Coordinates of C-alpha atoms in Angstrom, one line a residue:
Chain A
X1 CA -24.7 -100.8 -0.8
X2 CA -22.5 -103.4 -2.3
X3 CA -20.5 -106.3 -0.9
X4 CA -17.5 -108.3 -2.3
X5 CA -16.6 -112.0 -1.6
X6 CA -13.7 -113.8 -3.1
X7 CA -14.1 -117.6 -3.5
X8 CA -11.2 -120.0 -4.2
X9 CA -13.0 -122.9 -5.9
X10 CA -16.2 -123.7 -7.9
X11 CA -17.6 -125.4 -4.8
X12 CA -17.1 -122.2 -2.8
X13 CA -18.8 -120.3 -5.4
X14 CA -21.8 -122.6 -5.3
X15 CA -21.7 -122.6 -1.6
X16 CA -21.9 -118.7 -1.5
X17 CA -24.9 -119.1 -3.7
X18 CA -26.5 -121.6 -1.4
X19 CA -26.2 -119.1 1.4
X20 CA -27.3 -116.3 -0.9
X21 CA -30.6 -118.3 -1.5
X22 CA -31.4 -118.3 2.0
X23 CA -32.0 -114.5 2.0
X24 CA -34.4 -114.7 -1.0
X25 CA -38.2 -114.4 -0.4
X26 CA -39.7 -114.5 -4.0
X27 CA -40.1 -111.9 -6.6
X28 CA -36.4 -111.0 -6.7
X29 CA -34.7 -110.4 -10.1
X30 CA -31.0 -111.3 -10.1
X31 CA -28.7 -110.1 -12.9
X32 CA -25.6 -112.2 -13.4
X33 CA -22.6 -110.7 -15.0
X34 CA -19.4 -112.3 -16.0
X35 CA -17.4 -113.4 -18.9
X36 CA -17.6 -116.9 -20.5
X37 CA -16.5 -119.4 -18.0
X38 CA -16.8 -117.1 -14.9
X39 CA -19.4 -119.3 -13.3
X40 CA -22.7 -117.9 -13.8
X41 CA -24.6 -121.1 -14.3
X42 CA -22.7 -122.5 -11.3
X43 CA -24.1 -119.7 -9.2
X44 CA -27.6 -120.6 -10.2
X45 CA -26.7 -124.3 -9.3
X46 CA -26.0 -123.0 -5.9
X47 CA -29.3 -121.2 -5.8
X48 CA -31.1 -124.3 -6.7
X49 CA -29.4 -126.2 -4.0
X50 CA -30.2 -123.6 -1.5
X51 CA -33.9 -123.8 -2.6
X52 CA -33.8 -127.7 -2.1
X53 CA -34.8 -128.1 -5.7
X54 CA -34.8 -131.9 -6.4
X55 CA -31.6 -133.1 -7.9
X56 CA -33.7 -134.7 -10.6
X57 CA -33.7 -131.3 -12.1
X58 CA -30.7 -130.7 -14.2
X59 CA -29.7 -127.0 -13.6
X60 CA -27.8 -126.3 -16.6
X61 CA -27.1 -123.6 -19.0
X62 CA -30.1 -122.1 -20.7
X63 CA -28.0 -120.5 -23.5
X64 CA -30.0 -122.4 -26.1
X65 CA -33.2 -122.9 -24.4
X66 CA -33.2 -119.2 -23.2
X67 CA -35.3 -119.9 -20.2
X68 CA -35.2 -123.0 -17.8
X69 CA -37.8 -123.3 -14.9
X70 CA -36.9 -125.1 -11.8
X71 CA -39.9 -125.9 -9.6
X72 CA -40.5 -128.1 -6.5
X73 CA -38.3 -126.2 -4.2
X74 CA -38.7 -123.3 -1.7
X75 CA -40.0 -121.4 -4.7
X76 CA -39.5 -121.6 -8.6
X77 CA -36.3 -120.4 -10.2
X78 CA -36.8 -118.7 -13.6
X79 CA -33.3 -119.1 -15.2
X80 CA -32.8 -116.9 -18.2
X81 CA -29.8 -116.5 -20.4
X82 CA -29.6 -113.5 -22.8
X83 CA -26.2 -114.7 -24.5
X84 CA -27.9 -115.7 -27.8
X85 CA -30.6 -112.8 -27.9
X86 CA -29.9 -110.1 -30.3
X87 CA -32.4 -107.4 -29.2
X88 CA -34.6 -106.2 -26.5
X89 CA -37.6 -107.1 -28.5
X90 CA -36.5 -110.7 -28.6
X91 CA -36.2 -110.6 -24.8
X92 CA -39.6 -109.1 -24.4
X93 CA -41.1 -111.9 -26.6
X94 CA -40.3 -114.5 -23.9
X95 CA -42.8 -112.6 -21.6
X96 CA -40.2 -111.2 -19.1
X97 CA -42.7 -109.1 -17.0
X98 CA -44.7 -112.1 -16.2
X99 CA -41.7 -113.9 -14.7
X100 CA -40.4 -110.7 -13.0
X101 CA -43.7 -110.3 -11.1
X102 CA -44.0 -114.0 -10.5
X103 CA -43.6 -115.7 -7.1
X104 CA -40.3 -117.1 -8.1
X105 CA -37.0 -115.7 -8.4
X106 CA -35.7 -114.5 -11.7
X107 CA -32.0 -115.1 -12.5
X108 CA -30.5 -113.7 -15.7
X109 CA -27.1 -114.6 -17.3
X110 CA -25.6 -112.0 -19.5
X111 CA -28.2 -109.4 -17.9
X112 CA -25.7 -106.6 -18.9
X113 CA -26.7 -107.0 -22.5
X114 CA -30.1 -105.3 -22.0
X115 CA -29.9 -103.5 -18.6
X116 CA -32.9 -101.3 -19.7
X117 CA -35.3 -104.3 -19.5
X118 CA -34.5 -104.9 -15.8
X119 CA -36.7 -103.4 -13.0
X120 CA -35.3 -101.2 -10.4
X121 CA -35.3 -103.8 -7.8
X122 CA -32.7 -105.9 -9.6
X123 CA -29.8 -107.3 -7.6
X124 CA -26.5 -107.3 -9.6
X125 CA -24.1 -110.0 -9.3
X126 CA -20.9 -109.7 -10.9
X127 CA -18.2 -112.4 -11.1
X128 CA -14.7 -111.6 -12.1
X129 CA -12.2 -114.2 -13.0
X130 CA -9.1 -113.5 -10.6
X131 CA -7.3 -116.6 -11.3
X132 CA -7.7 -120.4 -12.5
X133 CA -10.2 -120.9 -9.7
X134 CA -10.3 -117.7 -7.9
X135 CA -13.5 -115.6 -8.6
X136 CA -14.5 -112.2 -7.0
X137 CA -18.0 -112.0 -6.6
X138 CA -19.7 -108.4 -6.2
X139 CA -23.3 -108.0 -5.1
X140 CA -24.9 -104.6 -5.6
Chain B
X1 CA -52.7 -143.1 -42.2
X2 CA -51.1 -139.7 -42.8
X3 CA -49.8 -138.0 -39.7
X4 CA -48.9 -134.2 -39.6
X5 CA -46.0 -133.3 -37.3
X6 CA -45.4 -129.7 -36.0
X7 CA -42.3 -128.7 -34.3
X8 CA -41.8 -125.2 -32.8
X9 CA -39.8 -125.8 -29.5
X10 CA -36.9 -123.4 -30.3
X11 CA -35.3 -121.7 -33.2
X12 CA -36.9 -123.8 -36.0
X13 CA -40.4 -124.0 -37.2
X14 CA -40.8 -127.4 -39.0
X15 CA -43.9 -129.3 -40.5
X16 CA -43.8 -132.8 -41.5
X17 CA -46.2 -135.3 -43.0
X18 CA -45.5 -139.0 -42.8
X19 CA -47.5 -141.9 -43.9
X20 CA -47.6 -144.6 -41.2
X21 CA -45.5 -146.5 -40.1
X22 CA -42.7 -144.2 -41.3
X23 CA -42.6 -142.9 -44.9
X24 CA -41.7 -139.3 -44.9
X25 CA -43.8 -137.4 -47.5
X26 CA -42.8 -133.9 -46.7
X27 CA -40.3 -132.5 -44.1
X28 CA -39.8 -128.9 -44.1
X29 CA -38.0 -126.6 -41.8
X30 CA -38.4 -122.8 -42.1
X31 CA -34.7 -122.0 -42.3
X32 CA -34.2 -124.6 -45.2
X33 CA -33.1 -123.3 -48.5
X34 CA -36.0 -124.5 -50.5
X35 CA -38.2 -122.0 -48.5
X36 CA -35.6 -119.3 -48.5
X37 CA -37.3 -117.1 -51.0
X38 CA -40.9 -116.9 -49.6
X39 CA -39.6 -116.1 -46.3
X40 CA -37.0 -113.5 -47.3
X41 CA -34.1 -115.2 -46.0
X42 CA -35.1 -116.6 -42.6
X43 CA -32.5 -116.8 -39.9
X44 CA -33.1 -118.7 -36.9
X45 CA -34.8 -116.5 -34.4
X46 CA -36.4 -117.2 -31.2
X47 CA -39.3 -114.8 -31.6
X48 CA -42.5 -116.4 -31.3
X49 CA -43.8 -114.0 -33.9
X50 CA -41.5 -115.7 -36.4
X51 CA -43.1 -119.0 -35.7
X52 CA -46.3 -117.5 -36.2
X53 CA -45.4 -116.0 -39.6
X54 CA -43.9 -119.4 -40.6
X55 CA -46.3 -122.0 -39.6
X56 CA -49.3 -121.4 -42.1
X57 CA -47.1 -121.3 -45.1
X58 CA -45.2 -124.3 -43.9
X59 CA -48.2 -126.4 -43.5
X60 CA -49.3 -125.4 -47.0
X61 CA -46.0 -126.1 -48.5
X62 CA -45.9 -129.6 -46.7
X63 CA -49.5 -130.5 -47.8
X64 CA -48.4 -129.6 -51.4
X65 CA -45.2 -131.6 -51.2
X66 CA -47.0 -134.6 -49.7
X67 CA -49.7 -134.2 -52.6
X68 CA -52.6 -134.3 -50.1
X69 CA -55.0 -132.0 -48.4
X70 CA -55.7 -131.3 -44.7
X71 CA -58.8 -133.5 -45.0
X72 CA -56.5 -136.4 -45.8
X73 CA -54.5 -136.1 -42.6
X74 CA -55.5 -138.7 -40.0
X75 CA -53.9 -137.2 -36.9
X76 CA -51.8 -134.3 -35.6
X77 CA -48.6 -134.5 -33.5
X78 CA -47.2 -131.5 -32.0
X79 CA -44.1 -130.7 -29.8
X80 CA -45.4 -129.6 -26.5
X81 CA -42.3 -129.7 -24.3
X82 CA -39.5 -128.9 -23.5
X83 CA -38.5 -125.6 -25.2
X84 CA -39.0 -121.9 -25.2
X85 CA -42.5 -121.5 -23.8
X86 CA -43.7 -118.7 -26.4
X87 CA -42.4 -120.8 -29.3
X88 CA -43.9 -124.0 -28.1
X89 CA -47.2 -122.2 -27.6
X90 CA -47.4 -121.2 -31.3
X91 CA -47.2 -124.9 -32.5
X92 CA -49.5 -126.3 -29.6
X93 CA -52.1 -123.5 -30.2
X94 CA -51.9 -124.0 -33.9
X95 CA -52.2 -127.8 -33.6
X96 CA -55.1 -127.4 -31.1
X97 CA -57.0 -125.1 -33.6
X98 CA -56.4 -127.1 -36.6
X99 CA -57.5 -130.4 -34.6
X100 CA -60.8 -128.7 -33.4
X101 CA -61.6 -127.1 -36.8
X102 CA -61.0 -130.3 -38.7
X103 CA -62.1 -132.7 -36.2
X104 CA -58.7 -134.6 -36.3
X105 CA -57.1 -136.3 -33.3
X106 CA -54.3 -134.6 -31.4
X107 CA -51.3 -135.9 -29.7
X108 CA -48.7 -133.9 -27.8
X109 CA -45.0 -135.0 -28.0
X110 CA -41.9 -134.4 -26.0
X111 CA -39.0 -133.1 -28.2
X112 CA -36.5 -135.4 -26.7
X113 CA -38.5 -138.4 -27.3
X114 CA -38.6 -137.2 -30.8
X115 CA -34.9 -137.1 -31.1
X116 CA -34.7 -140.5 -29.4
X117 CA -36.8 -142.0 -32.1
X118 CA -35.6 -140.1 -35.1
X119 CA -33.3 -143.1 -36.3
X120 CA -36.3 -145.2 -36.8
X121 CA -37.3 -143.1 -39.7
X122 CA -34.2 -144.7 -41.5
X123 CA -33.4 -147.9 -39.9
X124 CA -35.6 -150.9 -39.2
X125 CA -33.6 -153.2 -36.8
X126 CA -32.6 -151.2 -33.9
X127 CA -33.0 -153.6 -31.0
X128 CA -34.4 -152.9 -27.5
X129 CA -33.0 -152.1 -25.0
X130 CA -30.6 -149.8 -26.4
X131 CA -28.7 -146.7 -25.5
X132 CA -29.8 -143.3 -26.9
X133 CA -27.9 -140.1 -26.8
X134 CA -29.3 -136.8 -27.6
X135 CA -26.6 -134.3 -28.2
X136 CA -27.2 -130.8 -29.5
X137 CA -27.0 -127.1 -28.7
X138 CA -29.5 -127.4 -26.0
X139 CA -29.3 -130.9 -24.7
X140 CA -26.8 -133.6 -23.8
X141 CA -28.8 -136.5 -22.3
X142 CA -28.1 -140.1 -22.1
X143 CA -30.9 -142.8 -21.9
X144 CA -31.7 -146.4 -21.8
X145 CA -34.3 -147.0 -24.1
X146 CA -36.2 -150.0 -23.0
X147 CA -38.9 -150.0 -25.6
X148 CA -40.8 -147.5 -27.4
X149 CA -42.0 -145.1 -25.0
X150 CA -40.2 -146.5 -22.0
X151 CA -37.0 -144.5 -21.2
X152 CA -34.6 -144.2 -18.3
X153 CA -32.6 -141.0 -18.1
X154 CA -29.0 -142.2 -17.3
X155 CA -27.2 -138.8 -17.3
X156 CA -27.3 -135.4 -18.7
X157 CA -25.1 -132.3 -18.8
X158 CA -24.8 -130.7 -15.5
X159 CA -23.7 -127.4 -17.2
X160 CA -23.2 -126.7 -20.9
X161 CA -24.6 -128.9 -23.6
X162 CA -22.0 -130.1 -25.9
X163 CA -23.1 -128.1 -28.9
X164 CA -23.0 -125.0 -26.7
X165 CA -19.5 -125.5 -25.6
X166 CA -18.5 -125.8 -29.3
X167 CA -20.1 -122.4 -30.0
X168 CA -18.6 -120.6 -26.9
X169 CA -15.1 -122.1 -27.4
X170 CA -15.4 -121.1 -31.1
X171 CA -16.4 -117.7 -29.9
X172 CA -13.4 -117.6 -27.5
X173 CA -11.3 -118.6 -30.3
X174 CA -12.7 -116.0 -32.7
X175 CA -14.2 -118.6 -35.0
X176 CA -17.6 -117.2 -35.5
X177 CA -21.0 -118.9 -35.3
X178 CA -22.0 -121.6 -35.6
X179 CA -19.1 -122.9 -33.6
X180 CA -19.7 -126.6 -34.2
X181 CA -18.9 -126.8 -37.9
X182 CA -16.2 -123.9 -37.5
X183 CA -14.2 -126.1 -35.1
X184 CA -14.9 -129.3 -37.1
X185 CA -13.5 -127.6 -40.2
X186 CA -10.0 -126.6 -38.9
X187 CA -9.5 -129.0 -36.2
X188 CA -8.2 -131.8 -38.4
X189 CA -5.0 -129.6 -39.3
X190 CA -4.2 -129.2 -35.5
X191 CA -2.8 -131.5 -33.0
X192 CA -5.5 -132.8 -30.7
X193 CA -2.8 -133.7 -28.0
X194 CA -1.2 -130.2 -28.0
X195 CA -3.4 -129.0 -25.1
X196 CA -4.6 -131.0 -22.3
X197 CA -8.0 -130.4 -20.7
X198 CA -9.2 -131.9 -17.5
X199 CA -12.0 -134.3 -17.9
X200 CA -14.8 -133.6 -15.5
X201 CA -14.6 -135.4 -12.1
X202 CA -17.6 -137.8 -11.8
X203 CA -18.6 -138.8 -8.4
X204 CA -16.3 -136.9 -6.4
X205 CA -18.3 -136.8 -3.4
X206 CA -19.2 -133.2 -3.0
X207 CA -22.8 -132.2 -2.5
X208 CA -22.7 -131.0 -6.1
X209 CA -21.4 -134.2 -7.5
X210 CA -22.2 -135.4 -10.8
X211 CA -23.1 -139.0 -11.5
X212 CA -21.0 -141.5 -13.6
X213 CA -23.2 -141.1 -16.6
X214 CA -23.6 -137.4 -16.5
X215 CA -21.7 -134.7 -18.6
X216 CA -20.1 -131.6 -18.0
X217 CA -18.4 -129.3 -20.6
X218 CA -18.2 -125.9 -18.9
X219 CA -14.9 -126.7 -17.2
X220 CA -13.3 -127.4 -20.4
X221 CA -14.8 -124.0 -21.9
X222 CA -13.3 -122.3 -18.7
X223 CA -10.0 -123.9 -19.2
X224 CA -10.0 -122.7 -22.8
X225 CA -10.8 -119.2 -21.5
X226 CA -7.9 -119.2 -19.0
X227 CA -5.4 -120.6 -21.5
X228 CA -6.1 -117.8 -23.8
X229 CA -5.8 -115.4 -20.9
X230 CA -2.4 -116.9 -20.0
X231 CA -1.3 -116.6 -23.5
X232 CA -1.9 -112.9 -23.4
X233 CA -5.0 -112.9 -25.4
X234 CA -3.3 -113.0 -28.7
X235 CA -3.3 -116.2 -30.3
X236 CA -1.4 -117.3 -33.4
X237 CA -3.3 -119.2 -36.1
X238 CA -1.4 -122.3 -34.9
X239 CA -2.5 -121.9 -31.4
X240 CA -6.2 -121.5 -32.5
X241 CA -6.0 -124.6 -34.6
X242 CA -4.3 -126.7 -31.9
X243 CA -6.9 -125.5 -29.1
X244 CA -9.7 -126.2 -31.4
X245 CA -8.4 -129.6 -32.2
X246 CA -7.7 -130.4 -28.5
X247 CA -10.9 -129.1 -27.3
X248 CA -12.8 -131.2 -30.0
X249 CA -10.8 -134.3 -29.1
X250 CA -11.7 -134.1 -25.6
X251 CA -15.3 -133.5 -26.0
X252 CA -15.5 -136.4 -28.5
X253 CA -13.7 -138.6 -26.3
X254 CA -16.0 -137.8 -23.2
X255 CA -19.1 -138.6 -25.2
X256 CA -17.8 -141.7 -26.7
X257 CA -16.7 -143.0 -23.4
X258 CA -19.9 -142.2 -21.7
X259 CA -21.8 -144.1 -24.5
X260 CA -19.6 -147.2 -24.1
X261 CA -19.9 -147.0 -20.5
X262 CA -23.7 -146.9 -20.6
X263 CA -23.8 -149.8 -23.2
X264 CA -21.6 -152.0 -20.9
X265 CA -23.5 -151.2 -17.7
X266 CA -26.8 -151.9 -19.2
X267 CA -25.7 -154.8 -21.5
X268 CA -26.9 -152.9 -24.7
X269 CA -25.4 -153.7 -28.1
X270 CA -27.1 -151.1 -30.1
X271 CA -26.6 -147.3 -29.5
X272 CA -28.5 -144.3 -31.2
X273 CA -27.1 -140.8 -31.3
X274 CA -29.1 -138.0 -32.3
X275 CA -29.0 -134.1 -32.3
X276 CA -27.1 -131.4 -34.0
X277 CA -23.7 -132.3 -32.7
X278 CA -24.1 -135.9 -34.1
X279 CA -23.2 -134.2 -37.3
X280 CA -19.6 -133.5 -36.0
X281 CA -17.2 -135.6 -38.3
X282 CA -14.7 -136.4 -35.5
X283 CA -17.6 -137.7 -33.2
X284 CA -19.0 -139.9 -36.1
X285 CA -15.5 -141.3 -36.7
X286 CA -14.9 -141.9 -33.0
X287 CA -18.2 -143.5 -32.3
X288 CA -17.8 -145.7 -35.4
X289 CA -14.4 -146.7 -33.9
X290 CA -15.6 -147.3 -30.4
X291 CA -18.6 -149.1 -31.5
X292 CA -16.7 -151.5 -34.0
X293 CA -14.1 -152.2 -31.3
X294 CA -16.6 -153.2 -28.8
X295 CA -19.0 -155.0 -31.2
X296 CA -21.7 -152.5 -30.8
X297 CA -24.1 -151.2 -33.6
X298 CA -24.2 -147.6 -34.0
X299 CA -27.4 -145.8 -35.5
X300 CA -26.7 -142.2 -36.8
X301 CA -29.7 -140.6 -38.4
X302 CA -28.9 -138.4 -41.5
X303 CA -28.1 -134.8 -40.7
X304 CA -31.8 -133.5 -41.4
X305 CA -33.2 -135.9 -38.8
X306 CA -30.4 -135.3 -36.4
X307 CA -31.2 -131.6 -36.1
X308 CA -34.7 -130.3 -35.1
X309 CA -37.3 -131.6 -37.4
X310 CA -41.1 -132.5 -37.5
X311 CA -40.8 -136.0 -39.0
X312 CA -39.5 -137.3 -35.7
X313 CA -42.5 -135.7 -34.0
X314 CA -45.0 -137.1 -36.6
X315 CA -43.3 -140.6 -36.1
X316 CA -43.6 -140.7 -32.4
X317 CA -47.2 -139.2 -32.6
X318 CA -48.2 -141.8 -35.3
X319 CA -47.2 -144.6 -33.0
X320 CA -49.3 -143.3 -30.2
X321 CA -52.2 -142.5 -32.4
X322 CA -52.1 -146.0 -33.8
X323 CA -52.0 -147.4 -30.4
X324 CA -55.4 -145.6 -29.8
X325 CA -53.9 -142.7 -27.7
X326 CA -54.7 -139.0 -28.1
X327 CA -54.7 -135.9 -26.1
X328 CA -57.6 -133.6 -25.5
X329 CA -57.4 -129.8 -25.8
X330 CA -56.2 -129.6 -22.2
X331 CA -52.6 -130.2 -23.3
X332 CA -50.2 -127.4 -22.4
X333 CA -46.9 -126.2 -23.7
X334 CA -44.2 -126.8 -21.0
X335 CA -40.7 -125.3 -21.0
X336 CA -39.0 -128.0 -18.8
X337 CA -39.8 -131.6 -19.1
X338 CA -37.4 -134.3 -18.9
X339 CA -38.3 -137.8 -20.0
X340 CA -37.3 -140.9 -18.3
X341 CA -36.8 -139.4 -15.0
X342 CA -37.6 -142.2 -12.4

């Protein structure tokens, strides 16, 4: 089952993520898909706001750091970014399973690079660029 | 005292030995050319395994270069946060084992604090308080450095780090990796005013607002993406050069302005800029201009101390060890840890 929503600004995209966060219970794996500039990191900022993670935490892109962990909210967010990773083995080196089975929510940017590594329970969120500010978000 | 520094927070494994207060006797990074042969052409890799393979040969090479043995070392400083947990663990576990086996004091260091203090390796007269910026692929963070060890985070990137934005825009423009040097190289032949990119809106009052000393580069990246789309996806060589020039100009302008703003707000006359993006030639030029116009002193470490290195870790560690501080084996590698968050 999938649902589609269209947002007309970056704030609307974040607000959607805030609402989406309310339905999360822990242990979920969220795969984020979308081109450069689509708003994947933005979506995670919304999740963090939804979890009431302190604004002292900078929820920014983990492209270089590969994994950011935000604690202190409703539950931890494990924020991955596979943009720079070259192989499934490199992903596994990070200790993926530990996080996937952890009490927090795992969110993975560029998850479509290595779909085989994702568990069956994964929720896929695809962000398509429809216009300058317009985005179509498909949850499946 | 000789202090060993170990850094393995991300791509690079690095080992350094300094003689206190700050004479660098050896500073080796695994991807450096001098070690190219024994490692069979190491490319930066995040795999912890690679750090594990590197660390012992690196230590031996550093000891050899410094002309000492492990018994001459008076203390061990290791990066314990922030970074990739698996990568950090290699350095931290190795440092603990070495400390235990050789009965040497151990001290864990925050990588960002290392960057903030890297300039001291080469300059003697940086005054306190000063403004410090760490600008790299993974970080863009602005600090008030009140004194050694006393930092206040003034702002940081809310999305992409500056170096990351360079890499991603270079990718959009088909310029290859690493993107920073690629854009730096072609930008001078373009017109930096040919494309206008919107500046991030600071303090715009939304619940996601960013503060006046924060950074945001993802909006500019998105604009580049949209502009390329609008142009039908096929760019002339001229377009590529002009977009690169305009992008670089905007990013450099934002960084220079934020540093100036921070210096004015906190009445600082010295500023220190460190991290891989500090190698960008336009940024160096722009900072030099802004600082001279505003009677500020600018301190930029040499390139090898701007990028990830272990000398900066050894330097910070040495200051702590000399002050009688040390850690026990309870120290842990930690993926996320800002400094100066009050």
